Coordinates of C-alpha atoms and ligand atoms in Angstrom, one line a residue:
M1 CA -0.1 0.0 -0.1
D2 CA 1.9 3.1 -1.2
D3 CA -0.1 5.8 0.7
C4 CA -0.3 3.8 3.8
I5 CA 1.5 5.6 6.7
F6 CA 2.2 2.4 8.6
C7 CA 3.2 0.6 5.3
K8 CA 5.8 3.7 5.2
I9 CA 7.1 3.0 8.7
V10 CA 7.4 -0.8 7.7
R11 CA 9.5 0.1 4.6
G12 CA 11.6 2.5 6.7
D13 CA 10.1 5.6 4.5
I14 CA 9.0 7.4 7.9
P15 CA 11.2 6.9 10.9
C16 CA 9.5 5.6 14.2
R17 CA 10.6 5.1 17.8
K18 CA 10.9 1.2 17.5
V19 CA 9.7 -1.2 20.2
Y20 CA 10.0 -4.5 18.7
D21 CA 10.7 -6.0 15.1
D22 CA 10.5 -9.5 13.6
G23 CA 9.8 -10.8 10.0
E24 CA 5.9 -10.6 10.6
L25 CA 5.5 -7.7 13.3
L26 CA 6.5 -4.4 14.2
A27 CA 6.0 -2.4 17.3
F28 CA 6.7 1.6 17.9
H29 CA 5.9 4.2 20.1
D30 CA 2.6 6.4 19.3
I31 CA 3.5 9.8 18.0
H32 CA 0.8 11.1 20.3
P33 CA 1.2 9.1 23.3
A34 CA -2.2 9.0 25.5
A35 CA -0.4 7.7 28.4
K36 CA 3.2 7.3 29.8
V37 CA 3.5 4.3 27.8
H38 CA 1.6 4.2 24.5
F39 CA 2.8 1.8 21.5
M40 CA 1.5 0.1 18.3
L41 CA 1.8 -3.4 17.5
I42 CA 1.1 -3.9 13.7
P43 CA 1.5 -6.8 11.2
K44 CA 4.0 -6.1 8.7
T45 CA 1.7 -7.1 5.7
H46 CA -1.0 -4.5 5.2
M47 CA -4.5 -5.1 6.2
D48 CA -7.2 -2.4 6.8
S49 CA -8.5 -3.3 9.9
L50 CA -10.3 -6.1 11.8
L51 CA -13.2 -6.0 9.3
E52 CA -11.0 -7.8 6.8
A53 CA -10.0 -10.5 9.2
E54 CA -10.5 -14.0 8.1
D55 CA -9.7 -17.6 9.5
S56 CA -6.4 -17.4 7.7
H57 CA -5.3 -14.5 9.8
A58 CA -6.1 -16.6 12.9
P59 CA -2.2 -17.4 13.5
L60 CA -0.8 -13.8 13.0
L61 CA -3.6 -12.2 15.4
G62 CA -3.0 -14.9 17.9
R63 CA 0.9 -14.1 17.7
M64 CA -0.1 -10.3 18.2
L65 CA -2.1 -10.7 21.2
V66 CA 0.6 -13.4 22.7
L67 CA 3.2 -10.6 22.1
A68 CA 1.5 -7.8 23.3
P69 CA 1.9 -8.6 27.3
R70 CA 5.7 -9.4 26.7
L71 CA 6.3 -5.9 25.2
A72 CA 4.2 -4.3 27.6
R73 CA 6.4 -5.8 30.4
E74 CA 9.3 -4.6 28.8
Q75 CA 8.2 -1.3 28.8
G76 CA 7.5 -1.6 32.3
L77 CA 4.0 -2.3 32.3
N78 CA 4.2 -5.1 34.9
N79 CA 1.0 -4.5 36.7
G80 CA -1.3 -4.3 33.4
F81 CA -2.1 -2.2 30.6
R82 CA -5.2 -1.3 28.1
T83 CA -5.3 -2.6 24.6
V84 CA -7.4 -0.9 21.9
I85 CA -8.0 -1.9 18.5
N86 CA -10.4 0.7 16.7
T87 CA -12.1 -1.0 13.6
G88 CA -13.3 0.9 10.6
K89 CA -14.9 4.3 10.5
G90 CA -17.7 3.3 13.0
G91 CA -14.9 2.4 15.3
G92 CA -13.1 5.8 15.3
Q93 CA -10.0 4.2 13.5
E94 CA -7.9 6.8 11.9
V95 CA -5.1 4.7 10.4
F96 CA -6.4 2.1 8.1
H97 CA -3.4 -0.5 8.8
L98 CA -4.3 -2.7 11.5
H99 CA -2.9 -1.9 14.8
I100 CA -3.1 -2.8 18.4
H101 CA -2.6 0.0 20.9
I102 CA -0.8 -0.9 24.0
I103 CA -1.5 1.7 26.6
G104 CA -0.5 2.1 30.3
D105 CA 0.6 4.7 33.1
D106 CA 1.1 2.2 35.9
V107 CA 5.0 2.0 34.7
S108 CA 7.1 0.1 37.0
P109 CA 10.6 1.8 38.2
V110 CA 13.5 0.4 36.5
V111 CA 15.4 -1.1 39.4
G112 CA 19.4 -0.8 39.6
Ligands
AMP201 P1 -6.6 4.8 15.3 O1 -6.4 4.6 14.0 O2 -7.8 5.8 15.6 O3 -6.4 3.5 15.9 O4 -5.1 5.7 15.8 C1 -4.0 5.8 14.9 C2 -2.9 6.3 15.8 O5 -1.5 6.2 15.2 C3 -3.0 7.4 16.7 O6 -3.0 7.2 18.0 C4 -1.9 8.3 16.1 O7 -1.1 9.2 17.1 C5 -0.7 7.1 15.9 N1 0.1 7.9 14.6 C6 -0.1 8.5 13.6 N2 0.8 8.5 12.8 C7 2.0 7.9 13.4 C8 3.3 7.9 13.3 N3 3.8 8.3 12.1 N4 4.1 7.0 14.0 C9 3.3 6.9 15.4 N5 2.3 6.8 15.5 C10 1.4 7.3 14.6
ZN202 ZN1 -0.3 -0.3 5.4

């Protein structure tokens, strides 16, 4: 998707503050954080929203949900966090590349 801002981030055409990167998934801090910690987890392959989800996406979506708490803990959110997936215009989605927001203010202090 040439015009998709998150595809541009995946390609490296737009910079991001990276949280996590593998062959399939990318996580980066939200440019307008709504809390002390606020980052996005996205599939590298473009998909508009959860409205397009099919059975074949189950492993990818499952990986995203399993990865979210690991990354949240790495960002200091040891006591929990919010996950938000805005879906479609009716769900308030603004960037039409599927993403999970991971958001939290209860950040554990770094020990040592
Ligand atoms: P939504 O589509 O409503 O779930 O939210 C889109 C989110 O993407 C908003 O929280 C924006 O702050 C965030 N956002 C937009 N552009 C960028 C960017 N270049 N880097 C990081 N986050 C972004
Ligand atoms: Zn995209």
